[in-house]
């Protein structure tokens, strides 16, 4: 299918009504496009930012066909979309992102194989679906290692760290539930990520290297510019290798580990806008959502400039209540509450981005406020 540039008031359909869909919709509306969001939840947070809303399950092909027929272009906010639905959308509608990246990245083992083929640096890994293959992984990779389910799992779900034979029975239980991938555990110095956007013509642009801190395996803080800026060129080279192997259109993020011995490892890929790129809404001349919309709408992409150093903090679960009102009073704060009604532990309820020309002072202020 030949993709054309969208016109004023053309319609962008977004599959998924969470906070990523909401911020996509806001960028699309600001650029003069109409937005239809599809989500199974009647109170999806993106609903309020869209021109129309379709309540339907993500595997309801008939409803999705009706939704797609009303759209000039379609995008998605997350990767766990039914394969049959993706195939149909790719073949019959304007889905510039297509289904290739999602199919590859839904399967952690296939993702590792794809990254190996692309020639990027990743930690040693082993497919595990039985006691014997677990024993082989332990012998080949050694302790400590991470055992992660082949499908699904995010924010620390569906994975365990094996440090000795004491965790062996727990590992067997996880394997009984689902096939897994064992990965060598990296002794981390830090975690960084690169958010990039690729246009339909192959143009590739980059946001600044992001330095990330996780708590309980959920992203808590992102800082730009990173203290590890010397790794930026290498990280971008790795992203280019991945793009040469996998079809991407729109914004996506590649997560990296930096080990204690200063090695850079590709960890995971998110084939859509990502939490660690949220700072770009205020810190850059264009946000990751702006460039995503420009890409799927068929427009040229801008050169990204960092306007101000920034620290982005996720507000998880009860934190949105604990910090919600007070955080509005902090100088340089830009608060985003997503509008989720159900507060649950570790659930991403919002984020706040702090801007300052003096990053060291900003870090100190944030650490004091959040008691880091």
Tab-separated table of C-alpha atoms in Angstrom:
chain	number	residue	atom	x	y	z
A	1	UNK	CA	0.000	0.000	0.000
A	2	UNK	CA	1.182	3.525	-0.805
A	3	UNK	CA	1.015	5.895	2.135
A	4	UNK	CA	0.091	9.528	1.603
A	5	UNK	CA	0.462	12.623	3.731
A	6	UNK	CA	-2.608	13.304	5.891
A	7	UNK	CA	-4.542	16.505	5.371
A	8	UNK	CA	-6.085	18.885	7.892
A	9	UNK	CA	-9.031	17.212	9.679
A	10	UNK	CA	-8.101	13.712	8.451
A	11	UNK	CA	-8.641	11.015	11.072
A	12	UNK	CA	-6.012	9.148	13.060
A	13	UNK	CA	-7.201	5.972	14.758
A	14	UNK	CA	-5.399	4.935	17.942
A	15	UNK	CA	-5.687	1.365	19.228
A	16	UNK	CA	-5.350	1.593	22.999
A	17	UNK	CA	-6.765	4.210	25.322
A	18	UNK	CA	-4.165	4.390	28.077
A	19	UNK	CA	-1.875	7.294	28.891
A	20	UNK	CA	0.260	6.765	25.768
A	21	UNK	CA	-2.858	6.863	23.610
A	22	UNK	CA	-3.989	9.975	25.448
A	23	UNK	CA	-0.731	11.829	24.800
A	24	UNK	CA	-0.709	10.679	21.158
A	25	UNK	CA	-4.250	12.011	20.777
A	26	UNK	CA	-3.331	15.353	22.323
A	27	UNK	CA	-0.452	15.801	19.856
A	28	UNK	CA	-2.661	14.775	16.931
A	29	UNK	CA	-5.476	17.179	17.848
A	30	UNK	CA	-2.988	20.035	18.284
A	31	UNK	CA	-1.880	19.412	14.697
A	32	UNK	CA	-5.385	19.662	13.303
A	33	UNK	CA	-6.201	15.977	12.939
A	34	UNK	CA	-9.276	14.179	14.224
A	35	UNK	CA	-8.808	11.222	16.548
A	36	UNK	CA	-10.772	8.029	17.179
A	37	UNK	CA	-9.625	5.804	20.047
A	38	UNK	CA	-10.494	2.111	20.473
A	39	UNK	CA	-10.242	0.485	23.884
A	40	UNK	CA	-12.203	-2.179	25.809
A	41	UNK	CA	-12.602	0.070	28.868
A	42	UNK	CA	-15.433	2.579	28.850
A	43	UNK	CA	-13.418	4.934	31.078
A	44	UNK	CA	-10.150	4.748	29.119
A	45	UNK	CA	-8.156	7.886	29.858
A	46	UNK	CA	-7.607	8.716	26.164
A	47	UNK	CA	-11.351	9.004	25.656
A	48	UNK	CA	-11.440	12.612	26.887
A	49	UNK	CA	-8.720	13.656	24.414
A	50	UNK	CA	-10.355	12.137	21.323
A	51	UNK	CA	-13.098	13.230	18.929
A	52	UNK	CA	-14.744	9.820	19.072
A	53	UNK	CA	-14.380	6.605	21.029
A	54	UNK	CA	-15.072	2.949	20.230
A	55	UNK	CA	-15.437	0.513	23.112
A	56	UNK	CA	-14.355	-2.903	21.868
A	57	UNK	CA	-11.978	-5.699	22.765
A	58	UNK	CA	-8.567	-5.709	21.098
A	59	UNK	CA	-9.329	-9.111	19.514
A	60	UNK	CA	-12.817	-8.122	18.276
A	61	UNK	CA	-11.956	-8.167	14.569
A	62	UNK	CA	-15.369	-7.065	13.313
A	63	UNK	CA	-15.470	-4.017	15.576
A	64	UNK	CA	-11.893	-3.171	14.653
A	65	UNK	CA	-12.751	-3.404	10.935
A	66	UNK	CA	-15.560	-0.887	11.467
A	67	UNK	CA	-13.207	1.343	13.447
A	68	UNK	CA	-10.460	1.092	10.812
A	69	UNK	CA	-12.830	1.962	7.980
A	70	UNK	CA	-13.359	5.386	9.581
A	71	UNK	CA	-9.630	6.167	9.851
A	72	UNK	CA	-7.207	7.648	7.351
A	73	UNK	CA	-4.286	6.179	9.280
A	74	UNK	CA	-4.040	3.813	12.258
A	75	UNK	CA	-1.463	3.568	15.039
A	76	UNK	CA	-1.226	1.758	18.372
A	77	UNK	CA	-0.050	2.553	21.889
A	78	UNK	CA	1.084	-0.896	23.027
A	79	UNK	CA	2.426	-4.131	21.572
A	80	UNK	CA	0.107	-6.841	22.930
A	81	UNK	CA	-2.326	-6.738	20.024
A	82	UNK	CA	-3.913	-9.871	18.570
A	83	UNK	CA	-1.845	-11.202	15.626
A	84	UNK	CA	-4.889	-11.831	13.406
A	85	UNK	CA	-6.048	-8.244	13.942
A	86	UNK	CA	-2.602	-6.883	13.115
A	87	UNK	CA	-2.385	-8.979	9.944
A	88	UNK	CA	-5.756	-7.730	8.749
A	89	UNK	CA	-4.964	-4.087	9.483
A	90	UNK	CA	-1.607	-4.330	7.730
A	91	UNK	CA	-3.114	-5.908	4.614
A	92	UNK	CA	-6.262	-3.816	4.259
A	93	UNK	CA	-5.759	-0.426	5.965
A	94	UNK	CA	-3.209	2.341	6.389
A	95	UNK	CA	-1.081	1.040	9.277
A	96	UNK	CA	2.398	2.501	8.570
A	97	UNK	CA	3.934	0.656	11.537
A	98	UNK	CA	2.711	-2.660	10.064
A	99	UNK	CA	2.811	-5.841	12.121
A	100	UNK	CA	6.424	-6.972	11.776
A	101	UNK	CA	7.961	-5.267	14.813
A	102	UNK	CA	5.151	-6.280	17.140
A	103	UNK	CA	5.253	-9.918	16.005
A	104	UNK	CA	8.986	-10.043	16.619
A	105	UNK	CA	8.912	-8.247	19.958
A	106	UNK	CA	5.889	-10.023	21.449
A	107	UNK	CA	8.063	-13.132	21.627
A	108	UNK	CA	11.089	-12.537	23.867
A	109	UNK	CA	13.016	-15.452	22.348
A	110	UNK	CA	12.398	-14.288	18.759
A	111	UNK	CA	13.368	-10.772	19.874
A	112	UNK	CA	16.728	-12.071	21.128
A	113	UNK	CA	17.266	-13.992	17.880
A	114	UNK	CA	16.435	-10.875	15.859
A	115	UNK	CA	18.852	-8.745	17.877
A	116	UNK	CA	21.561	-11.367	17.387
A	117	UNK	CA	20.933	-11.286	13.624
A	118	UNK	CA	21.106	-7.476	13.678
A	119	UNK	CA	24.592	-7.713	15.158
A	120	UNK	CA	23.989	-5.720	18.339
A	121	UNK	CA	25.584	-6.517	21.684
A	122	UNK	CA	23.235	-8.472	23.983
A	123	UNK	CA	23.697	-10.640	27.057
A	124	UNK	CA	24.015	-14.417	26.495
A	125	UNK	CA	20.603	-16.118	26.531
A	126	UNK	CA	19.027	-19.571	26.392
A	127	UNK	CA	15.506	-20.836	25.632
A	128	UNK	CA	14.030	-22.685	28.627
A	129	UNK	CA	10.873	-24.805	28.561
A	130	UNK	CA	11.828	-27.825	30.663
A	131	UNK	CA	13.918	-28.974	33.594
A	132	UNK	CA	16.666	-30.198	31.272
A	133	UNK	CA	16.822	-26.916	29.338
A	134	UNK	CA	16.927	-25.011	32.638
A	135	UNK	CA	19.859	-27.145	33.747
A	136	UNK	CA	21.555	-26.446	30.414
A	137	UNK	CA	20.974	-22.693	30.804
A	138	UNK	CA	22.471	-22.705	34.303
A	139	UNK	CA	25.489	-24.658	33.065
A	140	UNK	CA	25.949	-22.450	29.982
A	141	UNK	CA	25.192	-19.005	31.409
A	142	UNK	CA	25.876	-19.565	35.101
A	143	UNK	CA	24.517	-17.744	38.148
A	144	UNK	CA	23.184	-15.134	38.486
A	145	UNK	CA	20.693	-15.133	35.626
A	146	UNK	CA	17.285	-13.651	34.842
A	147	UNK	CA	14.464	-15.996	33.877
A	148	UNK	CA	11.702	-14.224	31.926
A	149	UNK	CA	8.530	-15.579	30.351
A	150	UNK	CA	8.653	-15.850	26.559
A	151	UNK	CA	5.411	-13.932	26.114
A	152	UNK	CA	3.919	-11.060	28.123
A	153	UNK	CA	5.425	-9.644	31.270
A	154	UNK	CA	6.317	-6.005	31.900
A	155	UNK	CA	7.363	-3.798	34.818
A	156	UNK	CA	9.009	-6.788	36.494
A	157	UNK	CA	6.100	-9.207	36.035
A	158	UNK	CA	6.768	-12.721	34.733
A	159	UNK	CA	10.428	-12.852	35.721
A	160	UNK	CA	12.687	-13.978	38.544
A	161	UNK	CA	16.369	-13.571	39.341
A	162	UNK	CA	18.187	-16.854	39.935
A	163	UNK	CA	21.200	-16.411	42.175
A	164	UNK	CA	21.727	-20.010	43.319
A	165	UNK	CA	20.083	-23.430	43.477
A	166	UNK	CA	17.863	-22.028	46.238
A	167	UNK	CA	15.736	-20.377	43.512
A	168	UNK	CA	15.597	-23.566	41.397
A	169	UNK	CA	12.123	-24.706	42.496
A	170	UNK	CA	10.704	-21.212	41.961
A	171	UNK	CA	12.175	-21.259	38.459
A	172	UNK	CA	10.568	-24.640	37.715
A	173	UNK	CA	7.206	-23.227	38.761
A	174	UNK	CA	7.610	-20.297	36.345
A	175	UNK	CA	8.559	-22.679	33.511
A	176	UNK	CA	5.477	-24.808	34.266
A	177	UNK	CA	3.354	-21.694	33.714
A	178	UNK	CA	5.004	-20.651	30.437
A	179	UNK	CA	8.149	-21.133	28.316
A	180	UNK	CA	10.935	-18.752	29.323
A	181	UNK	CA	14.169	-17.162	28.215
A	182	UNK	CA	17.173	-17.234	30.530
A	183	UNK	CA	19.528	-14.255	30.240
A	184	UNK	CA	22.871	-13.635	31.896
A	185	UNK	CA	22.420	-11.154	34.740
A	186	UNK	CA	24.376	-7.971	34.078
A	187	UNK	CA	26.119	-6.310	37.006
A	188	UNK	CA	24.758	-2.846	36.298
A	189	UNK	CA	26.417	0.498	36.477
A	190	UNK	CA	23.294	2.130	35.093
A	191	UNK	CA	20.444	1.808	32.599
A	192	UNK	CA	19.972	4.159	29.660
A	193	UNK	CA	17.579	4.348	26.736
A	194	UNK	CA	17.347	5.899	23.307
A	195	UNK	CA	14.020	7.143	21.999
A	196	UNK	CA	13.966	7.545	18.230
A	197	UNK	CA	11.394	8.223	15.525
A	198	UNK	CA	11.473	6.813	12.013
A	199	UNK	CA	9.520	8.342	9.164
A	200	UNK	CA	7.793	6.481	6.370
A	201	UNK	CA	10.627	7.537	4.039
A	202	UNK	CA	13.250	5.974	6.329
A	203	UNK	CA	14.331	9.229	7.986
A	204	UNK	CA	15.568	8.483	11.514
A	205	UNK	CA	15.833	11.074	14.290
A	206	UNK	CA	17.003	10.701	17.884
A	207	UNK	CA	16.103	12.169	21.252
A	208	UNK	CA	18.886	12.714	23.840
A	209	UNK	CA	20.295	9.672	25.626
A	210	UNK	CA	18.143	9.079	28.713
A	211	UNK	CA	19.467	7.806	32.065
A	212	UNK	CA	16.941	5.690	33.964
A	213	UNK	CA	16.461	4.544	37.541
A	214	UNK	CA	14.082	1.694	38.338
A	215	UNK	CA	12.478	0.799	41.656
A	216	UNK	CA	11.065	-2.713	42.057
A	217	UNK	CA	11.649	-3.176	38.297
A	218	UNK	CA	9.376	-0.255	37.388
A	219	UNK	CA	10.786	2.920	35.840
A	220	UNK	CA	10.894	5.603	38.519
A	221	UNK	CA	13.158	8.372	37.210
A	222	UNK	CA	14.589	9.508	33.873
A	223	UNK	CA	17.296	12.177	33.546
A	224	UNK	CA	18.493	14.136	30.521
A	225	UNK	CA	21.161	14.814	29.632
A	226	UNK	CA	22.550	11.517	30.859
A	227	UNK	CA	25.710	11.398	32.966
A	228	UNK	CA	26.837	8.697	30.509
A	229	UNK	CA	26.681	10.848	27.391
A	230	UNK	CA	29.899	9.237	26.108
A	231	UNK	CA	27.805	6.152	25.243
A	232	UNK	CA	25.322	8.096	23.098
A	233	UNK	CA	27.007	7.578	19.720
A	234	UNK	CA	27.441	3.840	20.341
A	235	UNK	CA	23.818	3.512	21.483
A	236	UNK	CA	22.605	5.289	18.341
A	237	UNK	CA	24.736	2.986	16.195
A	238	UNK	CA	23.047	-0.007	17.843
A	239	UNK	CA	19.609	1.502	17.179
A	240	UNK	CA	20.546	1.970	13.504
A	241	UNK	CA	21.518	-1.722	13.278
A	242	UNK	CA	18.131	-2.697	14.723
A	243	UNK	CA	16.280	-0.425	12.290
A	244	UNK	CA	18.177	-2.039	9.420
A	245	UNK	CA	16.772	-5.401	10.524
A	246	UNK	CA	13.260	-4.507	11.752
A	247	UNK	CA	10.576	-2.281	10.196
A	248	UNK	CA	9.715	0.715	12.375
A	249	UNK	CA	7.591	3.787	11.656
A	250	UNK	CA	6.868	6.252	14.443
A	251	UNK	CA	8.470	6.627	17.867
A	252	UNK	CA	10.102	3.688	19.605
A	253	UNK	CA	12.631	3.156	22.394
A	254	UNK	CA	15.607	0.859	22.830
A	255	UNK	CA	16.645	0.139	26.412
A	256	UNK	CA	20.303	-0.495	27.273
A	257	UNK	CA	22.337	-1.781	30.201
A	258	UNK	CA	25.779	-0.359	31.001
A	259	UNK	CA	27.745	-2.900	32.992
A	260	UNK	CA	30.306	-2.304	35.720
A	261	UNK	CA	33.020	-3.124	33.186
A	262	UNK	CA	31.656	-0.393	30.864
A	263	UNK	CA	30.016	-2.650	28.265
A	264	UNK	CA	26.833	-1.492	26.532
A	265	UNK	CA	24.120	-4.140	26.111
A	266	UNK	CA	20.811	-3.879	24.275
A	267	UNK	CA	18.118	-4.995	26.716
A	268	UNK	CA	14.643	-4.555	25.218
A	269	UNK	CA	12.742	-2.652	22.542
A	270	UNK	CA	9.390	-0.879	22.874
A	271	UNK	CA	7.903	-0.389	19.361
A	272	UNK	CA	5.894	2.701	20.362
A	273	UNK	CA	6.330	5.817	22.552
A	274	UNK	CA	7.877	4.902	25.881
A	275	UNK	CA	7.738	6.048	29.490
A	276	UNK	CA	11.381	7.147	29.502
A	277	UNK	CA	10.671	9.621	26.702
A	278	UNK	CA	7.926	11.525	28.534
A	279	UNK	CA	10.327	14.310	29.556
A	280	UNK	CA	10.441	15.370	25.885
A	281	UNK	CA	6.995	16.995	26.189
A	282	UNK	CA	8.643	19.899	28.018
A	283	UNK	CA	12.393	19.384	27.618
A	284	UNK	CA	12.618	19.238	23.807
A	285	UNK	CA	11.379	21.296	20.885
A	286	UNK	CA	9.191	18.337	19.842
A	287	UNK	CA	7.948	15.505	22.041
A	288	UNK	CA	8.117	11.813	21.187
A	289	UNK	CA	4.338	11.988	20.668
A	290	UNK	CA	4.622	14.922	18.263
A	291	UNK	CA	7.186	13.121	16.115
A	292	UNK	CA	5.196	9.888	16.288
A	293	UNK	CA	2.130	11.618	14.884
A	294	UNK	CA	4.186	13.379	12.207
A	295	UNK	CA	5.701	10.036	11.175
A	296	UNK	CA	2.477	8.042	10.885
A	297	UNK	CA	0.811	11.013	9.154
A	298	UNK	CA	3.523	11.005	6.478
A	299	UNK	CA	5.312	14.264	7.329
A	300	UNK	CA	9.063	15.054	7.393
A	301	UNK	CA	10.656	14.806	10.826
A	302	UNK	CA	12.350	17.704	12.657
A	303	UNK	CA	15.808	17.871	14.172
A	304	UNK	CA	15.397	17.314	17.924
A	305	UNK	CA	16.902	19.862	20.303
A	306	UNK	CA	17.141	19.598	24.088
A	307	UNK	CA	15.810	22.908	25.404
A	308	UNK	CA	16.485	22.266	29.085
A	309	UNK	CA	17.978	19.619	31.365
A	310	UNK	CA	15.150	17.618	32.919
A	311	UNK	CA	14.241	14.933	35.425
A	312	UNK	CA	11.033	12.959	34.942
A	313	UNK	CA	9.491	11.114	37.902
A	314	UNK	CA	6.734	8.519	37.583
A	315	UNK	CA	3.864	8.833	40.047
A	316	UNK	CA	2.919	5.262	40.904
A	317	UNK	CA	-0.158	4.117	42.775
A	318	UNK	CA	-0.562	5.910	46.091
A	319	UNK	CA	2.129	8.472	45.167
A	320	UNK	CA	-0.338	10.378	43.013
A	321	UNK	CA	-2.340	11.005	46.193
A	322	UNK	CA	0.660	11.517	48.490
A	323	UNK	CA	2.391	14.018	46.202
A	324	UNK	CA	-0.403	15.176	43.918
A	325	UNK	CA	-1.196	18.599	45.351
A	326	UNK	CA	2.208	19.487	46.799
A	327	UNK	CA	4.137	18.664	43.645
A	328	UNK	CA	2.269	21.437	41.850
A	329	UNK	CA	4.074	23.954	44.048
A	330	UNK	CA	7.616	22.885	43.138
A	331	UNK	CA	9.408	25.392	40.949
A	332	UNK	CA	9.973	24.121	37.423
A	333	UNK	CA	7.504	21.230	37.737
A	334	UNK	CA	5.219	20.109	34.919
A	335	UNK	CA	2.633	17.641	36.195
A	336	UNK	CA	0.678	15.143	34.121
A	337	UNK	CA	-2.116	13.252	35.851
A	338	UNK	CA	-3.491	10.570	33.548
A	339	UNK	CA	-7.002	10.518	34.990
A	340	UNK	CA	-7.104	6.851	36.013
A	341	UNK	CA	-9.838	6.227	38.544
A	342	UNK	CA	-8.507	2.993	40.036
A	343	UNK	CA	-5.404	3.497	42.193
A	344	UNK	CA	-3.303	0.316	42.441
A	345	UNK	CA	0.251	-0.363	43.663
A	346	UNK	CA	2.872	0.238	40.939
A	347	UNK	CA	0.196	1.477	38.523
A	348	UNK	CA	1.383	4.490	36.513
A	349	UNK	CA	-1.004	7.234	37.570
A	350	UNK	CA	0.928	10.194	36.228
A	351	UNK	CA	4.349	11.758	35.906
A	352	UNK	CA	6.041	15.048	36.709
A	353	UNK	CA	8.907	16.603	34.753
A	354	UNK	CA	11.229	19.106	36.432
A	355	UNK	CA	13.213	21.548	34.301
A	356	UNK	CA	16.292	23.503	35.370
A	357	UNK	CA	19.442	24.878	33.814
A	358	UNK	CA	21.336	23.550	36.848
A	359	UNK	CA	20.987	19.764	36.763
A	360	UNK	CA	22.957	19.104	39.971
A	361	UNK	CA	20.709	21.444	41.968
A	362	UNK	CA	17.665	19.883	40.344
A	363	UNK	CA	18.790	16.366	41.276
A	364	UNK	CA	19.314	17.448	44.881
A	365	UNK	CA	15.872	19.067	45.037
A	366	UNK	CA	14.146	16.023	43.561
A	367	UNK	CA	16.015	13.659	45.886
A	368	UNK	CA	14.951	15.685	48.927
A	369	UNK	CA	11.342	15.913	47.849
A	370	UNK	CA	10.920	12.244	46.964
A	371	UNK	CA	13.193	11.083	49.807
A	372	UNK	CA	15.466	9.143	47.466
